[in-house]
XYZ file of C-alpha atoms in Angstrom:
498
model
C -91.207 72.820 -64.928
C -89.128 70.520 -67.719
C -85.439 72.825 -67.581
C -84.050 74.008 -70.482
C -81.598 76.167 -72.011
C -80.236 78.237 -74.090
C -76.284 78.448 -75.967
C -74.549 80.029 -78.542
C -70.784 79.614 -79.090
C -67.912 79.395 -81.268
C -66.941 76.614 -79.620
C -69.073 73.293 -79.543
C -67.265 71.883 -76.694
C -68.204 75.610 -74.712
C -71.285 75.017 -73.337
C -73.347 75.323 -70.933
C -76.183 73.190 -68.199
C -79.189 73.142 -68.224
C -80.108 76.106 -65.188
C -83.008 76.106 -63.118
C -83.838 79.864 -64.143
C -83.415 79.361 -67.833
C -86.487 79.879 -70.330
C -88.076 76.900 -71.727
C -88.885 75.910 -75.091
C -87.221 79.038 -76.581
C -89.410 80.998 -80.027
C -88.469 78.639 -83.071
C -88.054 82.423 -84.675
C -84.858 82.812 -82.149
C -83.578 79.333 -83.688
C -84.057 80.766 -87.354
C -83.102 84.885 -86.662
C -78.827 83.303 -85.577
C -79.313 80.588 -88.695
C -80.547 82.663 -91.581
C -78.424 85.683 -90.427
C -74.982 86.551 -92.567
C -73.495 86.736 -89.637
C -74.613 84.456 -87.822
C -72.580 80.947 -85.552
C -71.440 78.516 -86.940
C -72.543 76.442 -84.678
C -75.610 77.127 -82.691
C -77.189 74.933 -79.247
C -80.005 75.349 -77.651
C -81.816 73.097 -74.937
C -85.000 72.509 -75.269
C -86.011 70.201 -72.907
C -84.353 68.744 -70.053
C -86.476 65.826 -68.751
C -85.630 62.434 -69.418
C -88.314 61.388 -72.313
C -91.137 62.533 -73.963
C -94.869 61.262 -75.309
C -96.155 60.421 -78.391
C -97.588 63.560 -80.404
C -94.006 65.495 -79.698
C -92.243 67.824 -82.063
C -89.299 69.640 -82.508
C -88.271 71.479 -85.426
C -84.725 72.972 -86.538
C -84.781 75.619 -89.173
C -81.826 74.583 -91.415
C -79.672 77.703 -93.186
C -79.888 79.311 -96.565
C -76.239 78.993 -97.736
C -73.989 76.630 -97.636
C -71.716 77.502 -94.392
C -68.003 74.963 -94.171
C -68.142 73.318 -90.730
C -71.399 74.745 -89.737
C -74.250 72.505 -86.990
C -76.575 73.394 -84.994
C -78.548 71.048 -82.147
C -81.372 71.087 -79.916
C -80.794 69.301 -76.845
C -83.816 67.761 -76.081
C -83.549 64.945 -73.079
C -81.024 64.206 -70.580
C -80.021 61.510 -67.964
C -80.001 62.259 -64.138
C -77.177 61.381 -63.908
C -73.223 62.943 -62.849
C -71.898 64.640 -65.747
C -70.347 63.762 -67.946
C -74.354 62.498 -68.493
C -76.045 61.164 -71.778
C -78.171 63.576 -74.124
C -80.553 62.816 -77.440
C -80.017 66.172 -79.810
C -81.906 66.940 -82.847
C -78.534 68.160 -84.898
C -77.946 69.570 -88.553
C -74.669 69.261 -89.401
C -72.906 70.811 -92.585
C -71.637 67.832 -94.874
C -70.338 67.273 -98.459
C -72.200 71.088 -99.690
C -75.460 69.751 -97.598
C -76.454 70.094 -94.768
C -77.500 66.496 -93.173
C -80.354 66.350 -90.362
C -80.201 63.677 -87.606
C -81.132 62.279 -84.109
C -78.258 61.930 -81.719
C -76.977 60.473 -78.077
C -74.292 61.884 -76.501
C -72.039 61.390 -73.584
C -70.605 64.771 -72.505
C -69.115 65.509 -76.109
C -68.731 62.291 -77.764
C -71.825 60.681 -79.924
C -72.326 57.360 -79.679
C -75.262 57.045 -81.530
C -76.923 58.509 -84.807
C -80.367 58.262 -87.135
C -77.160 59.059 -89.940
C -74.753 56.933 -88.837
C -74.897 54.120 -91.556
C -77.091 56.462 -94.320
C -77.385 60.930 -93.747
C -80.344 62.182 -94.037
C -80.293 65.470 -96.622
C -82.715 68.092 -95.816
C -83.041 71.894 -97.037
C -85.250 74.364 -95.019
C -86.034 72.609 -91.982
C -84.939 69.390 -89.493
C -87.981 68.068 -87.730
C -88.665 65.234 -85.215
C -91.728 64.182 -84.136
C -93.416 61.146 -81.785
C -96.550 60.755 -83.579
C -99.622 59.701 -82.124
C -100.007 56.312 -83.465
C -95.807 55.378 -82.142
C -93.627 56.340 -84.765
C -90.216 58.727 -84.229
C -89.777 60.192 -87.411
C -87.982 62.266 -89.398
C -88.337 64.630 -92.005
C -87.051 67.968 -93.764
C -88.606 69.975 -96.470
C -92.531 69.138 -97.561
C -92.352 66.953 -94.779
C -90.369 64.209 -95.840
C -89.476 61.700 -93.715
C -86.206 60.685 -94.155
C -85.387 58.560 -91.036
C -87.570 56.375 -88.992
C -87.771 53.465 -86.431
C -91.254 51.758 -88.397
C -93.039 51.256 -85.305
C -96.625 53.171 -85.905
C -99.299 50.705 -84.886
C -97.395 49.116 -81.954
C -99.086 50.381 -79.122
C -95.968 53.417 -78.823
C -96.450 56.018 -75.539
C -92.957 57.491 -74.835
C -90.319 57.596 -75.653
C -86.998 57.389 -72.946
C -83.327 57.894 -72.299
C -82.134 55.386 -70.059
C -79.213 55.652 -67.869
C -77.712 53.291 -69.657
C -77.963 55.720 -72.959
C -79.996 53.953 -74.461
C -82.940 54.912 -75.908
C -85.969 53.728 -76.227
C -89.361 54.006 -77.794
C -92.222 51.715 -74.411
C -95.795 51.018 -73.963
C -97.991 51.567 -72.003
C -96.400 48.342 -70.529
C -93.406 49.773 -70.654
C -92.426 47.305 -73.112
C -89.983 47.552 -75.593
C -90.723 48.053 -79.020
C -87.453 50.180 -80.912
C -84.560 50.735 -79.315
C -80.993 51.842 -80.274
C -78.751 49.595 -78.838
C -80.209 47.086 -81.644
C -78.492 49.278 -83.955
C -74.852 49.965 -82.981
C -73.324 52.591 -84.620
C -68.993 52.488 -83.743
C -68.806 52.670 -79.521
C -70.656 50.737 -77.653
C -71.218 51.858 -73.892
C -70.592 50.504 -70.483
C -73.219 47.547 -69.799
C -74.243 47.702 -74.061
C -73.815 43.568 -75.406
C -73.286 42.635 -78.797
C -74.496 39.147 -79.967
C -72.183 37.172 -82.433
C -72.778 38.529 -86.058
C -72.817 41.762 -84.972
C -70.835 45.349 -86.159
C -69.713 47.675 -85.383
C -68.725 50.251 -88.023
C -66.071 53.735 -89.148
C -66.521 55.193 -91.761
C -63.264 57.418 -92.895
C -63.476 60.454 -94.913
C -62.552 60.454 -98.494
C -62.137 56.755 -98.571
C -64.575 54.289 -100.005
C -63.489 51.471 -97.251
C -64.930 51.137 -93.956
C -63.499 49.937 -90.280
C -65.210 47.074 -88.366
C -65.092 45.827 -85.537
C -67.119 42.100 -85.836
C -68.331 39.988 -82.993
C -67.201 36.365 -84.385
C -67.939 32.685 -82.623
C -63.974 31.501 -82.972
C -63.312 35.218 -81.960
C -63.167 39.052 -81.718
C -61.631 40.963 -85.452
C -61.446 44.669 -86.472
C -60.924 44.592 -90.388
C -61.277 46.506 -92.920
C -63.992 46.273 -96.143
C -62.842 47.467 -99.143
C -65.702 46.967 -101.975
C -65.645 43.408 -102.434
C -62.482 42.813 -100.510
C -62.820 41.680 -95.943
C -58.979 43.038 -94.458
C -58.417 41.807 -91.024
C -56.121 43.758 -88.487
C -56.039 42.802 -85.403
C -57.959 39.545 -83.906
C -58.353 38.264 -80.478
C -59.296 34.937 -79.761
C -60.325 32.852 -75.886
C -58.400 29.952 -75.162
C -59.246 26.420 -76.211
C -61.227 27.253 -79.005
C -64.687 28.393 -76.659
C -67.258 29.730 -78.548
C -68.610 32.834 -78.197
C -72.259 33.728 -78.127
C -72.281 38.042 -76.703
C -69.780 40.483 -75.808
C -70.312 43.523 -72.726
C -69.026 45.988 -71.663
C -68.503 46.436 -67.950
C -66.575 48.514 -65.458
C -63.295 47.180 -65.432
C -62.934 45.688 -68.762
C -64.081 44.193 -72.091
C -66.193 40.952 -71.022
C -66.244 37.540 -73.852
C -69.719 35.534 -73.412
C -70.624 31.920 -74.039
C -74.316 30.521 -74.475
C -74.193 28.917 -70.512
C -73.590 32.939 -70.570
C -69.879 32.154 -68.271
C -67.512 35.420 -68.743
C -64.175 33.232 -70.966
C -62.702 36.014 -71.390
C -62.070 39.305 -71.385
C -60.010 42.055 -72.305
C -58.564 43.959 -69.659
C -58.310 48.401 -68.677
C -55.149 49.249 -67.630
C -55.563 51.796 -66.007
C -58.482 51.888 -62.123
C -60.679 54.527 -64.016
C -64.414 52.551 -64.252
C -65.065 52.478 -68.223
C -67.544 54.218 -70.119
C -67.385 53.047 -73.850
C -65.875 50.951 -76.599
C -64.741 52.987 -80.190
C -64.419 52.279 -83.002
C -62.123 55.527 -84.023
C -62.811 56.893 -87.584
C -59.882 58.523 -88.747
C -57.692 55.264 -87.376
C -59.376 52.040 -87.634
C -58.750 51.725 -83.516
C -60.039 49.498 -81.283
C -60.725 51.568 -77.968
C -61.937 51.254 -74.357
C -62.750 55.311 -72.903
C -62.641 56.683 -69.045
C -63.159 59.797 -68.439
C -60.898 61.398 -66.530
C -61.721 64.090 -63.781
C -59.013 66.501 -64.308
C -58.981 66.313 -67.938
C -62.239 66.432 -67.617
C -61.714 64.599 -71.111
C -62.475 60.715 -72.063
C -59.217 59.202 -71.988
C -58.304 55.533 -73.575
C -57.495 52.958 -71.262
C -56.437 50.844 -73.764
C -55.757 50.400 -77.349
C -55.660 47.585 -79.924
C -53.495 48.940 -82.076
C -50.445 50.868 -80.309
C -47.641 50.985 -83.383
C -48.549 53.168 -86.220
C -47.646 50.761 -88.884
C -49.881 48.467 -87.577
C -52.843 50.562 -88.246
C -54.158 50.386 -91.373
C -54.517 52.747 -93.556
C -51.196 54.860 -91.903
C -50.219 55.101 -95.257
C -51.268 56.075 -98.854
C -52.155 53.623 -101.234
C -48.679 51.808 -102.923
C -47.426 54.177 -99.721
C -44.325 51.254 -97.288
C -44.964 52.228 -93.417
C -41.165 52.092 -92.502
C -39.601 51.093 -89.546
C -39.257 54.811 -88.646
C -42.982 55.849 -88.592
C -42.504 57.436 -92.190
C -44.962 56.303 -95.006
C -42.404 55.396 -98.345
C -44.340 55.630 -101.696
C -43.977 52.481 -103.881
C -42.606 54.774 -107.105
C -43.647 52.681 -110.721
C -40.969 52.442 -113.308
C -43.524 53.277 -115.798
C -42.284 52.593 -119.761
C -41.798 55.620 -121.165
C -42.824 57.010 -118.083
C -39.666 56.981 -115.372
C -40.549 57.310 -112.084
C -44.198 58.418 -111.000
C -44.585 59.782 -107.919
C -47.762 59.480 -107.580
C -47.907 57.291 -104.435
C -51.554 56.462 -105.745
C -50.788 55.465 -108.657
C -50.194 51.634 -109.365
C -51.168 49.140 -112.357
C -54.460 50.661 -114.044
C -57.707 48.283 -112.546
C -58.742 44.442 -114.969
C -55.212 43.932 -116.213
C -54.250 40.430 -115.867
C -53.000 37.420 -117.781
C -48.775 36.081 -117.550
C -48.572 38.438 -121.408
C -49.549 41.037 -119.543
C -48.377 41.956 -116.433
C -45.848 40.177 -114.710
C -45.489 39.994 -110.438
C -42.132 42.219 -108.655
C -41.701 40.941 -105.413
C -40.656 43.272 -102.648
C -38.168 42.837 -99.992
C -38.493 42.853 -96.865
C -41.747 44.341 -96.607
C -45.134 42.238 -95.926
C -49.132 43.642 -95.071
C -50.440 43.731 -91.851
C -54.011 42.602 -93.742
C -55.563 39.605 -94.193
C -57.911 38.714 -96.761
C -60.543 36.758 -95.343
C -60.141 33.802 -97.936
C -57.323 32.837 -97.945
C -55.319 30.235 -99.651
C -53.583 27.269 -98.070
C -51.217 24.520 -98.763
C -50.088 26.608 -101.155
C -46.064 25.225 -102.549
C -44.651 27.922 -102.884
C -44.185 32.055 -103.787
C -44.288 31.535 -107.369
C -47.294 29.671 -107.426
C -49.425 32.690 -104.950
C -47.612 34.538 -107.823
C -49.447 32.919 -110.529
C -53.045 33.112 -108.369
C -52.736 37.232 -108.574
C -51.328 37.108 -112.078
C -54.679 35.407 -112.760
C -57.199 37.348 -111.285
C -58.098 40.041 -112.602
C -59.041 41.917 -109.625
C -55.976 41.390 -107.798
C -53.349 44.075 -106.977
C -50.461 41.872 -104.704
C -50.518 38.992 -102.922
C -48.567 38.066 -99.685
C -46.816 34.454 -100.019
C -46.167 33.429 -96.096
C -44.577 30.208 -94.675
C -43.299 28.937 -92.066
C -44.208 26.180 -88.851
C -46.974 26.090 -86.034
C -46.445 23.113 -83.759
C -43.736 21.462 -86.053
C -46.079 21.640 -89.052
C -44.642 23.209 -91.851
C -47.524 25.462 -94.022
C -47.327 28.250 -97.052
C -50.438 31.023 -97.329
C -51.251 32.465 -100.227
C -53.487 36.003 -99.301
C -54.139 37.998 -102.444
C -54.874 41.985 -102.130
C -57.373 44.260 -103.553
C -55.677 47.599 -102.839
C -52.170 48.288 -101.716
C -53.193 48.823 -98.198
C -51.323 47.841 -94.735
C -47.115 47.864 -96.519
C -45.344 48.027 -93.849
C -41.305 47.061 -93.579
C -40.325 44.163 -91.451
C -36.627 41.919 -91.239
C -35.549 40.471 -93.798
C -36.294 36.707 -93.201
C -39.069 37.112 -91.888
C -40.439 34.120 -93.753
C -43.490 36.331 -95.764
C -43.011 37.255 -99.077
C -45.047 40.708 -100.313
C -45.427 41.258 -104.317
C -47.034 43.216 -106.253
C -48.511 43.864 -110.201
C -47.562 45.322 -112.500
C -47.457 46.131 -115.942
C -45.161 42.914 -117.918
C -41.463 44.914 -118.658
C -42.439 47.922 -117.056
C -39.851 47.982 -113.972
C -37.005 49.414 -115.486
C -33.941 46.498 -115.866
C -32.781 44.099 -118.403
C -34.485 41.008 -115.995
C -36.103 40.668 -112.343
C -33.450 40.148 -110.911
C -31.788 43.477 -111.856
C -34.707 45.648 -112.647
C -36.244 44.016 -108.166
C -32.672 44.774 -106.856
C -32.998 48.934 -107.973
C -37.384 49.381 -106.864
C -36.269 47.873 -103.812
C -33.658 50.245 -102.836
C -36.090 53.606 -104.268
C -39.010 52.177 -101.814
C -37.553 52.353 -98.654
C -34.793 54.274 -99.016
C -36.429 57.374 -99.537
C -38.285 57.531 -96.648
C -35.674 56.102 -94.303
C -32.086 58.198 -96.691
C -31.345 61.406 -94.092
C -31.460 58.835 -91.822
C -28.817 56.347 -93.113
C -26.791 59.459 -94.468
C -27.167 60.565 -91.223
C -25.938 57.158 -89.944
C -23.343 56.655 -92.602
C -21.857 59.732 -92.183
C -21.650 58.729 -88.136
C -19.349 56.505 -88.614
C -17.645 57.586 -91.115
C -16.707 60.371 -88.447
C -16.031 58.230 -85.747
C -13.658 55.479 -88.018
C -11.460 58.860 -89.001
C -11.540 60.531 -85.425
C -9.637 57.476 -83.734
C -7.695 57.049 -86.981
C -6.342 60.830 -86.073
C -6.425 59.792 -82.656
C -3.808 56.837 -83.897
C -1.741 58.696 -85.808
C -0.826 61.829 -82.887
C -0.224 58.420 -79.664
C 2.518 56.487 -82.717
C 4.307 59.990 -83.711
C 4.312 61.014 -79.459
C 6.175 58.224 -79.202
C 8.508 57.895 -82.375
C 9.423 61.298 -80.832
C 9.665 60.104 -77.581
């Protein structure tokens, strides 16, 4: 007999395991009653069948609430692997997103979603969310009026069964157990233990309320993290094997993320910093950080064993647009002075799009500021920062530029990076060899020349967030000086009296 369970909870992480005496296949009207009632609980979980496979002809349906409720989550767990908890489970999910309800097929490791059919494109539906494995072998998600919102496209290929492997790979197989479709071929933002990613594949992660997205990409010469924004693409972390060796695929092992060449030989690795076995790699949708995670029996949670970025200011979206991450890990706005308007208090208010040409715009240099972002089309052999500034001035999509100079193996180099947005900016020590410039309307920086306007602006940029720290430091120095002078005067007076 297939095991099943049902549980209603206001906490999505508090669900019970499959019980031997639990009722199997709860009646659909019970699901509907809880979800359509005005007082239904916002998070609903039920396990319909906890076996690890399903045959053709399999169907399951979740009712979608009539009224929208922010934060609602309803899930029917359909199958699970026979492993020690935390194990893998497959769920049909209904979630409240952007004032609508999405329907998705998901794979969970414990309480972490490691794969979803709606990762790149959500399926929004009303009234019903249904999963079916058709008699001709196509796995589908359907909504109202039998509208198909997602499918595997495996009809006519002899598919007989949907199976969840112990690796977390969800597969469709034929009568000979030949795989016709697998979730591992459609990476999301997580890579689980035992999974491989070939060169030219990537993980993607989407921050909320943003037009940008993060990606972790496997390339021939490196693995790297990118911020993607429209036509612009910026790297903010990378790892290269030594001796310029080429990469063919990467795999997540028990102790490390391992990198392999064409012959299947391990050529590099990123090791875990803890003794516990790794369970998955994840690209965070909030920070864009890459982490290796293990399960801690003590806390009952997944914890990071390694993170690519360990400083707040090294995160690509640590601050809002036109914000600077300072030495104190706080965000300070680049407050532009616009003609006739004074200081702009909005950190995200920069130059309007499409402004270019030397008669309309100019570049202002921010001393002690750089960017962690590197564009994929960085221009090399630029003779000066003035030439770099001109490149941005003439490009109507450019809003900032970074000129970098230095030496590599005794060879002097100069590079120019153009930016389509002002993000990833942080405070650095002066004399670092980089010059960060932003585009402003000509004559709008409030000074009577480039140098006076620049000086005033730089003080505004760096001084806002760290002003309190500076005051405290100066106050402490002043107190120390005054105290020493008083002690010196007192000692002098005592000497004279004696």
